[in-house]
Each structure stands twice: as C-alpha cells, then as structure tokens.
Amino acid sequence: MTSTDTPEEFSERAGEHELEISTEDAADIGGFGVIVAAAYSTIREIDTTGFEPAEIFVPTPSQRESG
C-alpha cells in the first residue's frame, strides 16, 4: 500500500486483481513494511564471518542493469 492510498482504495484495487482484502486488513498492511525493513536490517547486522554471505539469506535488489 502506498502512503497515499487509503485502506478503502487499497481494498478496491485488490478486488480489481481478484484478491479479497478487507479494509481492516488493508489498514494493517501499511505497518508491515516498517517491520520487514527492521527485520532485514537486523539480519544484515549478524556477524557471518566464516559463513555464507548474508545476501544468500536476505533478498536484496539486483545491481545489474535490466535489459
């Protein structure tokens, strides 16, 4: 949900894509982005010296050019 969407707009757009999301659930979705970002940040801070790189465990945006 973008910061300009209301829960009602988000719920309506979901319906256009054949998804059923109540306005109550749509209101909750906005807070999940902050929670996920905090979790990823915590995981990235784990000392993985001697282990596989953290990028294996945490998806990160590709640095390659699309084309």
PDB file of C-alpha atoms in Angstrom:
ATOM      1  CA  MET A   1       0.000   0.000   0.000  1.00  0.00           C
ATOM      2  CA  THR A   2       1.478   3.358  -0.964  1.00  0.00           C
ATOM      3  CA  SER A   3       1.464   6.197   1.523  1.00  0.00           C
ATOM      4  CA  THR A   4      -1.258   7.976  -0.480  1.00  0.00           C
ATOM      5  CA  ASP A   5      -3.654   5.019  -0.529  1.00  0.00           C
ATOM      6  CA  THR A   6      -6.461   4.805   1.957  1.00  0.00           C
ATOM      7  CA  PRO A   7      -7.385   1.339   3.213  1.00  0.00           C
ATOM      8  CA  GLU A   8     -10.575   1.586   1.164  1.00  0.00           C
ATOM      9  CA  GLU A   9      -8.659   2.385  -2.053  1.00  0.00           C
ATOM     10  CA  PHE A  10      -6.212  -0.450  -1.389  1.00  0.00           C
ATOM     11  CA  SER A  11      -9.068  -2.890  -0.796  1.00  0.00           C
ATOM     12  CA  GLU A  12     -10.797  -1.772  -4.017  1.00  0.00           C
ATOM     13  CA  ARG A  13      -7.587  -2.125  -6.069  1.00  0.00           C
ATOM     14  CA  ALA A  14      -7.038  -5.588  -4.613  1.00  0.00           C
ATOM     15  CA  GLY A  15     -10.548  -6.518  -5.757  1.00  0.00           C
ATOM     16  CA  GLU A  16      -9.671  -5.421  -9.289  1.00  0.00           C
ATOM     17  CA  HIS A  17      -6.986  -8.119  -9.209  1.00  0.00           C
ATOM     18  CA  GLU A  18      -9.389 -10.727  -7.830  1.00  0.00           C
ATOM     19  CA  LEU A  19      -7.988 -10.500  -4.297  1.00  0.00           C
ATOM     20  CA  GLU A  20     -10.163 -10.176  -1.229  1.00  0.00           C
ATOM     21  CA  ILE A  21      -8.656  -7.835   1.353  1.00  0.00           C
ATOM     22  CA  SER A  22     -10.852  -6.206   3.956  1.00  0.00           C
ATOM     23  CA  THR A  23     -10.395  -2.528   4.746  1.00  0.00           C
ATOM     24  CA  GLU A  24      -9.320  -3.542   8.267  1.00  0.00           C
ATOM     25  CA  ASP A  25      -6.575  -5.788   6.869  1.00  0.00           C
ATOM     26  CA  ALA A  26      -5.607  -3.118   4.337  1.00  0.00           C
ATOM     27  CA  ALA A  27      -5.144  -0.645   7.195  1.00  0.00           C
ATOM     28  CA  ASP A  28      -2.751  -3.088   8.882  1.00  0.00           C
ATOM     29  CA  ILE A  29      -0.679  -3.685   5.730  1.00  0.00           C
ATOM     30  CA  GLY A  30       0.933  -0.235   5.828  1.00  0.00           C
ATOM     31  CA  GLY A  31       2.793  -1.053   9.047  1.00  0.00           C
ATOM     32  CA  PHE A  32       4.299  -4.275   7.752  1.00  0.00           C
ATOM     33  CA  GLY A  33       6.831  -2.511   5.527  1.00  0.00           C
ATOM     34  CA  VAL A  34       8.477  -0.921   8.562  1.00  0.00           C
ATOM     35  CA  ILE A  35       8.546  -4.266  10.380  1.00  0.00           C
ATOM     36  CA  VAL A  36      10.054  -6.084   7.390  1.00  0.00           C
ATOM     37  CA  ALA A  37      12.704  -3.389   6.891  1.00  0.00           C
ATOM     38  CA  ALA A  38      13.678  -3.649  10.570  1.00  0.00           C
ATOM     39  CA  ALA A  39      13.904  -7.439  10.349  1.00  0.00           C
ATOM     40  CA  TYR A  40      16.110  -7.269   7.230  1.00  0.00           C
ATOM     41  CA  SER A  41      18.328  -4.692   8.927  1.00  0.00           C
ATOM     42  CA  THR A  42      18.737  -6.931  11.963  1.00  0.00           C
ATOM     43  CA  ILE A  43      19.561  -9.953   9.816  1.00  0.00           C
ATOM     44  CA  ARG A  44      22.145  -7.982   7.801  1.00  0.00           C
ATOM     45  CA  GLU A  45      23.923  -6.985  11.037  1.00  0.00           C
ATOM     46  CA  ILE A  46      24.530 -10.616  12.062  1.00  0.00           C
ATOM     47  CA  ASP A  47      28.228 -11.422  12.007  1.00  0.00           C
ATOM     48  CA  THR A  48      28.562 -14.020   9.280  1.00  0.00           C
ATOM     49  CA  THR A  49      32.350 -14.212   9.312  1.00  0.00           C
ATOM     50  CA  GLY A  50      33.245 -17.678   8.094  1.00  0.00           C
ATOM     51  CA  PHE A  51      29.736 -18.322   6.824  1.00  0.00           C
ATOM     52  CA  GLU A  52      27.968 -17.722   3.548  1.00  0.00           C
ATOM     53  CA  PRO A  53      27.342 -14.037   2.724  1.00  0.00           C
ATOM     54  CA  ALA A  54      24.196 -12.560   4.269  1.00  0.00           C
ATOM     55  CA  GLU A  55      22.881 -11.824   0.765  1.00  0.00           C
ATOM     56  CA  ILE A  56      22.174 -15.530   0.395  1.00  0.00           C
ATOM     57  CA  PHE A  57      19.697 -15.319   3.267  1.00  0.00           C
ATOM     58  CA  VAL A  58      18.254 -11.840   2.679  1.00  0.00           C
ATOM     59  CA  PRO A  59      16.962 -10.864  -0.750  1.00  0.00           C
ATOM     60  CA  THR A  60      18.496  -7.637  -1.967  1.00  0.00           C
ATOM     61  CA  PRO A  61      17.834  -5.638  -5.118  1.00  0.00           C
ATOM     62  CA  SER A  62      19.989  -6.605  -8.058  1.00  0.00           C
ATOM     63  CA  GLN A  63      22.740  -4.198  -9.052  1.00  0.00           C
ATOM     64  CA  ARG A  64      22.652  -5.428 -12.664  1.00  0.00           C
ATOM     65  CA  GLU A  65      21.112  -3.317 -15.359  1.00  0.00           C
ATOM     66  CA  SER A  66      17.862  -4.715 -16.687  1.00  0.00           C
ATOM     67  CA  GLY A  67      17.806  -5.190 -20.351  1.00  0.00           C
TER      68      GLY A  67
END
